[in-house]
Amino acid sequence: MTNDSDPNGDRHRVTLLTRLSGSNDRKRLLAAAAVVAVCTVAALFLWPRAGATARFQRLRRCRRDEAAFFSHLAPAIRAENRRVLDQRQRLLEIVEDFETGAGIGWLDRRWLKNLAEEYALEWDEQDLQPTLELLRRRVDMVPLPLALVQAATESGWGRSRFAAEGNNLFGQWCYTRGCGLTPANRRKGAQHEVAAFDSVRDAVASYLRNLNAHDAYLPLRRLRQQQREAGQIPRAEALIDGLIRYSERREENVEEIRTVLRTNRPIIEEVIESA
């Protein structure tokens, strides 16, 4: 087991549109809707259907292009979050049966074993309780705004070489020779590569799996579980501190994520409302 087994464990929709009054407010609303519409058209026609990000390199850095970047990524993030939440729903139903003494059938046990493997946990058929507790902590969503902002900061709004050539929007590394792209400034003797993905959806899936399974993000999972236990849907702002080990820049990176989220909150809310 990893240190995720600590018994103290790590046990949004934001609505953009409020009631508007006055002609100025109506004009601002129409302008915001127009921006999102333009960005949606750009996402459909400027970029390849497979989700490759190479053409982001041609775009200027402005509010319209930032909205287009978010609009392009949001469907993949939503889809992966839905997949994880479907897993979570089934998991919670099995846990409830287990805790009430109903037992776990053979098919559910096989499904749990595969789930444990996906989330990097050992499987002990004779002692299910610890694994079920850890799965309940790990199998959960990553708030859409947080994933969008991390993609922006890690990939330079999709302009990095690794985003353009390998759909790597989250700065993820891999350690098998040929698994990705070799960084130009890699330290002498280092063996890592920057992972390459066939699609944006694959990159998003890997990102969620990383946050949900790696020891480095136990603080994030604890914060998220605390929100769940308080009856809340996980919120991006409350989880940022759990990313302290995401980058070698530590506190500086956390503050950058917080700043980019705050600065771009209106754009993100427009994208969420327009979906």
Short mmCIF file of C-alpha atoms in Angstrom, two decimals:
data_model
loop_
_atom_site.label_atom_id
_atom_site.label_comp_id
_atom_site.label_asym_id
_atom_site.label_seq_id
_atom_site.Cartn_x
_atom_site.Cartn_y
_atom_site.Cartn_z
CA MET A 1 0.00 0.00 0.00
CA THR A 2 1.07 3.59 -0.47
CA ASN A 3 0.93 6.29 2.17
CA ASP A 4 -2.58 6.91 0.85
CA SER A 5 -3.68 4.40 3.50
CA ASP A 6 -3.37 6.96 6.30
CA PRO A 7 -6.51 6.26 8.40
CA ASN A 8 -7.18 9.96 8.81
CA GLY A 9 -7.36 9.93 5.01
CA ASP A 10 -8.31 12.56 2.60
CA ARG A 11 -11.93 11.61 3.89
CA HIS A 12 -19.85 23.56 -10.10
CA ARG A 13 -21.22 24.51 -11.29
CA VAL A 14 -20.91 28.28 -11.14
CA THR A 15 -23.68 30.07 -12.86
CA LEU A 16 -22.35 32.97 -14.85
CA LEU A 17 -25.64 34.62 -15.61
CA THR A 18 -27.41 36.44 -12.79
CA ARG A 19 -30.46 38.52 -13.24
CA LEU A 20 -29.45 41.39 -15.47
CA SER A 21 -30.95 44.85 -15.54
CA GLY A 22 -30.29 47.86 -17.71
CA SER A 23 -29.20 48.09 -21.29
CA ASN A 24 -25.47 48.05 -20.46
CA ASP A 25 -25.74 44.65 -18.77
CA ARG A 26 -27.69 43.29 -21.73
CA LYS A 27 -25.04 44.55 -24.12
CA ARG A 28 -22.28 42.90 -22.10
CA LEU A 29 -24.19 39.62 -22.09
CA LEU A 30 -24.64 39.74 -25.86
CA ALA A 31 -20.94 40.50 -26.30
CA ALA A 32 -19.94 37.56 -24.08
CA ALA A 33 -22.23 35.23 -26.00
CA ALA A 34 -20.72 36.42 -29.27
CA VAL A 35 -17.19 35.70 -28.01
CA VAL A 36 -18.10 32.16 -27.05
CA ALA A 37 -19.89 31.59 -30.35
CA VAL A 38 -16.85 32.72 -32.33
CA CYS A 39 -14.62 30.49 -30.23
CA THR A 40 -16.86 27.49 -30.73
CA VAL A 41 -16.76 27.97 -34.50
CA ALA A 42 -12.98 28.27 -34.30
CA ALA A 43 -12.75 25.06 -32.32
CA LEU A 44 -14.81 23.27 -34.93
CA PHE A 45 -13.09 24.54 -38.05
CA LEU A 46 -9.58 25.63 -37.17
CA TRP A 47 -8.43 22.47 -35.39
CA PRO A 48 -8.24 18.85 -36.51
CA ARG A 49 -11.14 16.60 -35.57
CA ALA A 50 -8.79 14.14 -33.82
CA GLY A 51 -8.08 16.74 -31.15
CA ALA A 52 -4.48 17.56 -32.09
CA THR A 53 -3.32 20.95 -30.82
CA ALA A 54 -0.69 21.94 -33.38
CA ARG A 55 -2.69 24.87 -34.78
CA PHE A 56 -2.86 26.62 -31.41
CA GLN A 57 0.65 27.82 -32.26
CA ARG A 58 -0.80 30.12 -34.93
CA LEU A 59 -3.13 31.95 -32.58
CA ARG A 60 -2.53 35.25 -30.83
CA ARG A 61 -2.88 35.48 -27.06
CA CYS A 62 -6.15 37.31 -26.45
CA ARG A 63 -9.45 36.80 -24.68
CA ARG A 64 -11.05 35.24 -27.76
CA ASP A 65 -8.24 32.72 -28.23
CA GLU A 66 -8.18 31.82 -24.54
CA ALA A 67 -11.91 31.12 -24.69
CA ALA A 68 -11.34 29.00 -27.79
CA PHE A 69 -8.65 27.00 -25.99
CA PHE A 70 -10.99 26.28 -23.09
CA SER A 71 -13.90 25.47 -25.44
CA HIS A 72 -11.73 23.00 -27.32
CA LEU A 73 -10.66 21.10 -24.19
CA ALA A 74 -13.83 21.18 -22.12
CA PRO A 75 -15.66 18.31 -23.92
CA ALA A 76 -12.78 15.87 -23.35
CA ILE A 77 -12.50 16.82 -19.68
CA ARG A 78 -16.25 16.48 -19.17
CA ALA A 79 -16.26 13.07 -20.88
CA GLU A 80 -13.46 11.70 -18.71
CA ASN A 81 -15.04 13.10 -15.56
CA ARG A 82 -18.31 11.39 -16.49
CA ARG A 83 -16.48 8.10 -16.95
CA VAL A 84 -14.83 8.43 -13.54
CA LEU A 85 -18.08 9.46 -11.85
CA ASP A 86 -19.82 6.40 -13.35
CA GLN A 87 -17.08 4.28 -11.77
CA ARG A 88 -17.58 6.09 -8.49
CA GLN A 89 -21.32 5.52 -8.50
CA ARG A 90 -20.92 1.79 -8.94
CA LEU A 91 -18.15 1.73 -6.34
CA LEU A 92 -20.28 3.50 -3.74
CA GLU A 93 -23.15 1.07 -4.34
CA ILE A 94 -20.81 -1.88 -3.77
CA VAL A 95 -19.34 -0.27 -0.64
CA GLU A 96 -22.83 0.30 0.75
CA ASP A 97 -23.71 -3.36 0.22
CA PHE A 98 -20.44 -4.43 1.81
CA GLU A 99 -20.92 -2.24 4.87
CA THR A 100 -24.47 -3.48 5.43
CA GLY A 101 -23.30 -7.09 5.30
CA ALA A 102 -24.85 -7.94 1.96
CA GLY A 103 -21.56 -9.18 0.60
CA ILE A 104 -19.94 -8.66 -2.78
CA GLY A 105 -20.71 -10.96 -5.69
CA TRP A 106 -18.17 -12.52 -8.02
CA LEU A 107 -18.73 -10.07 -10.89
CA ASP A 108 -18.41 -7.08 -8.59
CA ARG A 109 -15.24 -8.49 -7.07
CA ARG A 110 -13.69 -8.90 -10.51
CA TRP A 111 -14.71 -5.34 -11.40
CA LEU A 112 -13.20 -4.06 -8.15
CA LYS A 113 -9.95 -5.89 -8.81
CA ASN A 114 -9.66 -4.22 -12.23
CA LEU A 115 -10.55 -0.86 -10.69
CA ALA A 116 -7.87 -1.24 -8.04
CA GLU A 117 -5.32 -1.99 -10.75
CA GLU A 118 -6.37 1.11 -12.72
CA TYR A 119 -5.93 3.26 -9.63
CA ALA A 120 -2.57 1.73 -8.62
CA LEU A 121 -3.75 -0.17 -5.54
CA GLU A 122 -2.92 -3.63 -4.31
CA TRP A 123 -5.76 -6.13 -4.24
CA ASP A 124 -6.21 -8.35 -1.20
CA GLU A 125 -9.16 -10.69 -1.66
CA GLN A 126 -9.10 -11.55 2.03
CA ASP A 127 -9.18 -7.98 3.34
CA LEU A 128 -11.28 -5.69 1.16
CA GLN A 129 -11.99 -2.88 3.62
CA PRO A 130 -8.70 -0.93 3.21
CA THR A 131 -8.85 -1.12 -0.57
CA LEU A 132 -12.47 0.00 -0.66
CA GLU A 133 -11.63 3.00 1.51
CA LEU A 134 -8.74 3.99 -0.73
CA LEU A 135 -10.81 3.53 -3.87
CA ARG A 136 -13.53 5.76 -2.45
CA ARG A 137 -10.91 8.46 -2.02
CA ARG A 138 -9.25 8.00 -5.40
CA VAL A 139 -12.14 7.40 -7.78
CA ASP A 140 -13.52 10.91 -8.18
CA MET A 141 -13.69 13.86 -10.56
CA VAL A 142 -11.26 16.73 -11.08
CA PRO A 143 -13.15 20.04 -11.32
CA LEU A 144 -13.38 21.27 -14.90
CA PRO A 145 -11.96 24.76 -14.17
CA LEU A 146 -8.91 23.27 -12.47
CA ALA A 147 -8.15 20.95 -15.37
CA LEU A 148 -8.61 23.78 -17.89
CA VAL A 149 -6.25 26.09 -16.02
CA GLN A 150 -3.60 23.42 -15.55
CA ALA A 151 -3.70 22.66 -19.26
CA ALA A 152 -3.22 26.37 -20.00
CA THR A 153 -0.31 26.83 -17.60
CA GLU A 154 1.48 23.59 -18.42
CA SER A 155 1.20 23.91 -22.21
CA GLY A 156 1.49 27.67 -22.63
CA TRP A 157 -2.12 27.77 -23.83
CA GLY A 158 -1.46 24.92 -26.24
CA ARG A 159 1.58 26.55 -27.83
CA SER A 160 4.28 24.31 -26.39
CA ARG A 161 6.15 21.86 -28.58
CA PHE A 162 4.87 18.97 -26.50
CA ALA A 163 1.24 20.06 -26.95
CA ALA A 164 1.69 20.57 -30.69
CA GLU A 165 3.58 17.32 -31.38
CA GLY A 166 2.23 15.01 -28.68
CA ASN A 167 -1.08 16.38 -27.36
CA ASN A 168 0.64 16.69 -23.98
CA LEU A 169 -1.23 19.54 -22.33
CA PHE A 170 -0.40 18.71 -18.73
CA GLY A 171 3.39 18.35 -18.70
CA GLN A 172 3.29 14.62 -17.96
CA TRP A 173 6.50 12.60 -18.07
CA CYS A 174 7.09 8.96 -18.96
CA TYR A 175 10.11 6.73 -18.36
CA THR A 176 10.18 4.09 -21.10
CA ARG A 177 12.53 4.76 -23.99
CA GLY A 178 10.53 6.03 -26.96
CA CYS A 179 7.37 6.68 -24.93
CA GLY A 180 7.33 10.37 -25.81
CA LEU A 181 9.40 13.38 -26.79
CA THR A 182 12.88 14.15 -25.48
CA PRO A 183 13.13 17.57 -23.80
CA ALA A 184 15.81 19.78 -25.33
CA ASN A 185 16.99 20.88 -21.88
CA ARG A 186 16.91 17.48 -20.17
CA ARG A 187 19.61 17.15 -17.53
CA LYS A 188 22.60 14.97 -18.34
CA GLY A 189 21.91 11.42 -17.21
CA ALA A 190 18.14 11.92 -16.93
CA GLN A 191 16.02 9.26 -18.59
CA HIS A 192 12.55 10.79 -18.65
CA GLU A 193 10.67 11.84 -21.77
CA VAL A 194 7.59 14.03 -22.12
CA ALA A 195 4.70 11.70 -22.84
CA ALA A 196 3.01 11.74 -26.24
CA PHE A 197 -0.70 10.95 -26.64
CA ASP A 198 -2.79 10.00 -29.66
CA SER A 199 -5.50 12.49 -28.71
CA VAL A 200 -6.45 15.21 -26.26
CA ARG A 201 -8.90 12.78 -24.67
CA ASP A 202 -6.05 10.35 -23.95
CA ALA A 203 -4.01 13.16 -22.39
CA VAL A 204 -6.94 14.16 -20.17
CA ALA A 205 -7.50 10.56 -19.07
CA SER A 206 -3.85 10.26 -18.10
CA TYR A 207 -3.99 13.55 -16.20
CA LEU A 208 -6.99 12.46 -14.15
CA ARG A 209 -5.41 9.09 -13.45
CA ASN A 210 -2.23 10.83 -12.31
CA LEU A 211 -4.03 13.07 -9.81
CA ASN A 212 -6.16 10.19 -8.59
CA ALA A 213 -3.43 7.62 -8.09
CA HIS A 214 0.04 9.13 -7.59
CA ASP A 215 1.35 9.50 -4.05
CA ALA A 216 2.34 13.12 -4.76
CA TYR A 217 -1.33 14.17 -4.93
CA LEU A 218 -2.54 12.63 -1.69
CA PRO A 219 -3.04 16.18 -0.31
CA LEU A 220 -5.41 16.96 -3.18
CA ARG A 221 -7.36 13.75 -2.62
CA ARG A 222 -7.68 14.51 1.09
CA LEU A 223 -9.01 17.99 0.37
CA ARG A 224 -11.47 16.57 -2.15
CA GLN A 225 -12.70 13.93 0.27
CA GLN A 226 -13.22 16.57 2.95
CA GLN A 227 -15.48 18.41 0.51
CA ARG A 228 -17.40 15.21 -0.23
CA GLU A 229 -17.89 14.50 3.46
CA ALA A 230 -19.22 18.05 3.90
CA GLY A 231 -21.80 17.32 1.20
CA GLN A 232 -20.09 19.55 -1.36
CA ILE A 233 -19.16 19.03 -5.00
CA PRO A 234 -15.37 19.34 -5.33
CA ARG A 235 -14.37 22.91 -6.20
CA ALA A 236 -11.22 23.97 -8.03
CA GLU A 237 -10.26 26.74 -5.62
CA ALA A 238 -10.29 24.40 -2.64
CA LEU A 239 -8.02 21.83 -4.30
CA ILE A 240 -5.21 24.02 -5.63
CA ASP A 241 -3.04 23.70 -2.53
CA GLY A 242 -3.05 19.94 -3.07
CA LEU A 243 -0.97 20.45 -6.22
CA ILE A 244 2.13 21.58 -4.35
CA ARG A 245 4.17 18.69 -5.78
CA TYR A 246 2.89 18.92 -9.35
CA SER A 247 5.86 21.02 -10.40
CA GLU A 248 9.41 21.54 -9.21
CA ARG A 249 8.37 25.19 -8.81
CA ARG A 250 6.14 24.15 -5.89
CA GLU A 251 4.61 27.28 -4.25
CA GLU A 252 5.29 29.43 -7.31
CA ASN A 253 3.37 26.99 -9.49
CA VAL A 254 0.46 26.82 -7.04
CA GLU A 255 0.20 30.61 -7.01
CA GLU A 256 0.33 30.73 -10.80
CA ILE A 257 -2.57 28.25 -11.03
CA ARG A 258 -4.53 30.29 -8.51
CA THR A 259 -3.88 33.54 -10.40
CA VAL A 260 -4.75 32.11 -13.83
CA LEU A 261 -7.95 30.61 -12.43
CA ARG A 262 -9.00 33.91 -10.85
CA THR A 263 -8.08 35.97 -13.93
CA ASN A 264 -9.85 33.66 -16.37
CA ARG A 265 -12.87 32.79 -14.25
CA PRO A 266 -15.27 34.91 -16.38
CA ILE A 267 -14.10 33.19 -19.58
CA ILE A 268 -14.37 29.73 -18.01
CA GLU A 269 -17.89 30.50 -16.80
CA GLU A 270 -18.86 31.63 -20.31
CA VAL A 271 -17.57 28.33 -21.70
CA ILE A 272 -19.49 26.37 -19.05
CA GLU A 273 -22.70 28.29 -19.73
CA SER A 274 -22.42 27.88 -23.49
CA ALA A 275 -22.02 24.09 -23.37
#
